[in-house]
Amino acid sequence: MSELAPVLAPIAPALLIGAGGVLLLPSRARVSGALLLLVATGMLAAVVALFVDQSTLATYIAVGGLLPFSLAVLAYPAPHARHPLDFCLWVVVAAGSVLTTAFAAFDTSASGALASIVGIALVGHGWRVLESGGEQDRLAILWLSWGALIAAA
């Protein structure tokens, strides 16, 4: 573990707790906020596992956080499953996240491939909302993608 890890490790859960708390305020994104708080709890558990020198357990907990995080992104700005494409996206993202977590212990290449499928499904969801969503949904996805681009840079 590097020297900066103990300092930087609590930052991501703190940011997720803040973002999830804001989304829990009266808005359409309450489901996404609750899932982000679940992700933050898992990340805190992974940090605790790192500090007690259980790096393998921390890895599994962190990979397991993919399920609620990907569902939080899919549920933002409001969860929809009325259209058949929306339902298929929910199934692909949920199943892909569960299988990614399950394969993380045995085959990291399969786990990475499944995580890529989940990522592509989430990008497709964002694209679909931008193309066919209402004005509020478009603005929400635009700000979400802008924040993701800044975080990736």
Short mmCIF file of C-alpha atoms in Angstrom, two decimals:
data_model
loop_
_atom_site.label_atom_id
_atom_site.label_comp_id
_atom_site.label_asym_id
_atom_site.label_seq_id
_atom_site.Cartn_x
_atom_site.Cartn_y
_atom_site.Cartn_z
CA MET A 1 0.00 0.00 0.00
CA SER A 2 1.43 3.39 -0.93
CA GLU A 3 1.92 6.20 1.55
CA LEU A 4 -0.95 8.24 0.07
CA ALA A 5 -3.52 5.43 0.23
CA PRO A 6 -4.56 6.00 3.88
CA VAL A 7 -5.07 9.69 3.11
CA LEU A 8 -6.89 9.29 -0.21
CA ALA A 9 -8.96 6.18 0.54
CA PRO A 10 -11.79 7.93 2.48
CA ILE A 11 -12.25 10.66 -0.15
CA ALA A 12 -14.35 8.64 -2.65
CA PRO A 13 -16.80 7.34 0.00
CA ALA A 14 -17.15 10.86 1.38
CA LEU A 15 -17.96 12.22 -2.08
CA LEU A 16 -20.49 9.43 -2.66
CA ILE A 17 -22.14 10.07 0.70
CA GLY A 18 -22.45 13.75 -0.21
CA ALA A 19 -23.82 13.04 -3.69
CA GLY A 20 -26.20 10.37 -2.43
CA GLY A 21 -27.42 12.66 0.33
CA VAL A 22 -28.12 15.45 -2.12
CA LEU A 23 -30.02 13.08 -4.41
CA LEU A 24 -32.16 11.91 -1.48
CA LEU A 25 -33.58 15.41 -1.17
CA PRO A 26 -37.04 15.77 -2.72
CA SER A 27 -36.28 14.95 -6.35
CA ARG A 28 -36.87 12.27 -8.95
CA ALA A 29 -33.45 10.72 -8.25
CA ARG A 30 -34.11 9.26 -4.80
CA VAL A 31 -33.51 5.68 -5.94
CA SER A 32 -30.15 6.67 -7.39
CA GLY A 33 -29.25 8.50 -4.18
CA ALA A 34 -30.07 5.49 -2.01
CA LEU A 35 -27.96 3.24 -4.23
CA LEU A 36 -25.04 5.69 -4.07
CA LEU A 37 -25.22 5.58 -0.27
CA LEU A 38 -25.06 1.79 -0.50
CA VAL A 39 -21.95 2.09 -2.71
CA ALA A 40 -20.35 4.45 -0.19
CA THR A 41 -21.03 1.95 2.60
CA GLY A 42 -19.35 -0.79 0.58
CA MET A 43 -16.38 1.43 -0.19
CA LEU A 44 -15.97 2.24 3.51
CA ALA A 45 -16.04 -1.50 4.23
CA ALA A 46 -13.34 -2.02 1.59
CA VAL A 47 -11.21 0.73 3.16
CA VAL A 48 -11.57 -0.89 6.58
CA ALA A 49 -10.58 -4.25 5.04
CA LEU A 50 -7.48 -2.60 3.54
CA PHE A 51 -6.49 -1.12 6.87
CA VAL A 52 -6.70 -4.51 8.60
CA ASP A 53 -4.51 -5.99 5.86
CA GLN A 54 -7.22 -8.00 4.05
CA SER A 55 -6.48 -6.85 0.49
CA THR A 56 -8.25 -9.79 -1.17
CA LEU A 57 -11.46 -9.14 0.77
CA ALA A 58 -11.17 -5.42 -0.02
CA THR A 59 -10.89 -6.23 -3.72
CA TYR A 60 -14.02 -8.38 -3.67
CA ILE A 61 -15.97 -5.74 -1.74
CA ALA A 62 -14.85 -3.02 -4.16
CA VAL A 63 -15.78 -5.11 -7.23
CA GLY A 64 -19.11 -5.94 -5.57
CA GLY A 65 -19.80 -2.22 -5.42
CA LEU A 66 -20.20 -2.32 -9.19
CA LEU A 67 -23.77 -3.63 -8.85
CA PRO A 68 -25.30 -0.79 -6.84
CA PHE A 69 -23.17 1.83 -8.62
CA SER A 70 -24.20 0.71 -12.09
CA LEU A 71 -27.83 0.49 -10.99
CA ALA A 72 -27.54 4.00 -9.53
CA VAL A 73 -26.32 5.31 -12.87
CA LEU A 74 -29.12 3.45 -14.66
CA ALA A 75 -31.74 4.81 -12.24
CA TYR A 76 -30.60 8.40 -12.77
CA PRO A 77 -32.45 10.79 -13.24
CA ALA A 78 -35.55 8.62 -12.72
CA PRO A 79 -35.90 4.82 -12.90
CA HIS A 80 -37.94 3.64 -15.88
CA ALA A 81 -38.74 0.09 -16.96
CA ARG A 82 -41.87 0.57 -19.05
CA HIS A 83 -40.23 0.35 -22.44
CA PRO A 84 -38.81 -3.07 -23.46
CA LEU A 85 -35.38 -1.52 -24.06
CA ASP A 86 -35.33 -0.08 -20.54
CA PHE A 87 -36.22 -3.48 -19.11
CA CYS A 88 -33.46 -5.14 -21.13
CA LEU A 89 -30.95 -2.55 -19.90
CA TRP A 90 -31.92 -3.25 -16.29
CA VAL A 91 -31.48 -7.01 -16.83
CA VAL A 92 -28.14 -6.64 -18.66
CA VAL A 93 -26.69 -4.23 -16.10
CA ALA A 94 -27.86 -6.19 -13.06
CA ALA A 95 -26.82 -9.60 -14.41
CA GLY A 96 -23.54 -8.29 -15.78
CA SER A 97 -22.67 -6.67 -12.47
CA VAL A 98 -23.48 -9.80 -10.48
CA LEU A 99 -21.44 -11.98 -12.85
CA THR A 100 -18.55 -9.50 -12.80
CA THR A 101 -18.45 -9.77 -9.03
CA ALA A 102 -18.70 -13.57 -9.14
CA PHE A 103 -15.95 -13.96 -11.74
CA ALA A 104 -13.59 -11.54 -9.99
CA ALA A 105 -12.37 -14.36 -7.75
CA PHE A 106 -11.69 -16.83 -10.55
CA ASP A 107 -11.08 -15.16 -13.88
CA THR A 108 -10.17 -11.49 -14.05
CA SER A 109 -10.29 -11.38 -17.86
CA ALA A 110 -13.92 -12.60 -17.88
CA SER A 111 -14.71 -10.15 -15.09
CA GLY A 112 -13.21 -7.30 -17.11
CA ALA A 113 -15.15 -8.29 -20.21
CA LEU A 114 -18.42 -8.39 -18.30
CA ALA A 115 -17.66 -5.01 -16.72
CA SER A 116 -17.10 -3.64 -20.23
CA ILE A 117 -20.53 -4.91 -21.28
CA VAL A 118 -22.09 -3.17 -18.28
CA GLY A 119 -20.26 0.05 -19.21
CA ILE A 120 -21.43 -0.14 -22.82
CA ALA A 121 -25.03 -0.72 -21.64
CA LEU A 122 -24.80 2.36 -19.39
CA VAL A 123 -23.45 4.48 -22.24
CA GLY A 124 -26.30 3.21 -24.43
CA HIS A 125 -28.79 4.16 -21.72
CA GLY A 126 -27.35 7.66 -21.55
CA TRP A 127 -27.47 7.98 -25.32
CA ARG A 128 -31.09 6.81 -25.41
CA VAL A 129 -32.12 9.32 -22.75
CA LEU A 130 -30.35 12.10 -24.65
CA GLU A 131 -32.12 11.13 -27.87
CA SER A 132 -35.64 10.41 -26.64
CA GLY A 133 -35.96 11.74 -23.09
CA GLY A 134 -37.73 14.84 -21.88
CA GLU A 135 -35.94 18.14 -21.36
CA GLN A 136 -35.29 17.52 -17.63
CA ASP A 137 -33.90 14.05 -18.33
CA ARG A 138 -31.63 15.39 -21.07
CA LEU A 139 -30.21 18.08 -18.82
CA ALA A 140 -29.66 15.58 -16.00
CA ILE A 141 -27.79 13.15 -18.27
CA LEU A 142 -25.81 16.02 -19.78
CA TRP A 143 -24.60 17.10 -16.33
CA LEU A 144 -23.90 13.48 -15.35
CA SER A 145 -21.78 12.91 -18.46
CA TRP A 146 -19.99 16.24 -17.95
CA GLY A 147 -19.11 15.21 -14.39
CA ALA A 148 -17.94 11.78 -15.58
CA LEU A 149 -15.68 13.38 -18.19
CA ILE A 150 -14.16 15.71 -15.61
CA ALA A 151 -13.64 12.82 -13.17
CA ALA A 152 -11.97 10.71 -15.88
CA ALA A 153 -9.57 13.49 -16.86
#
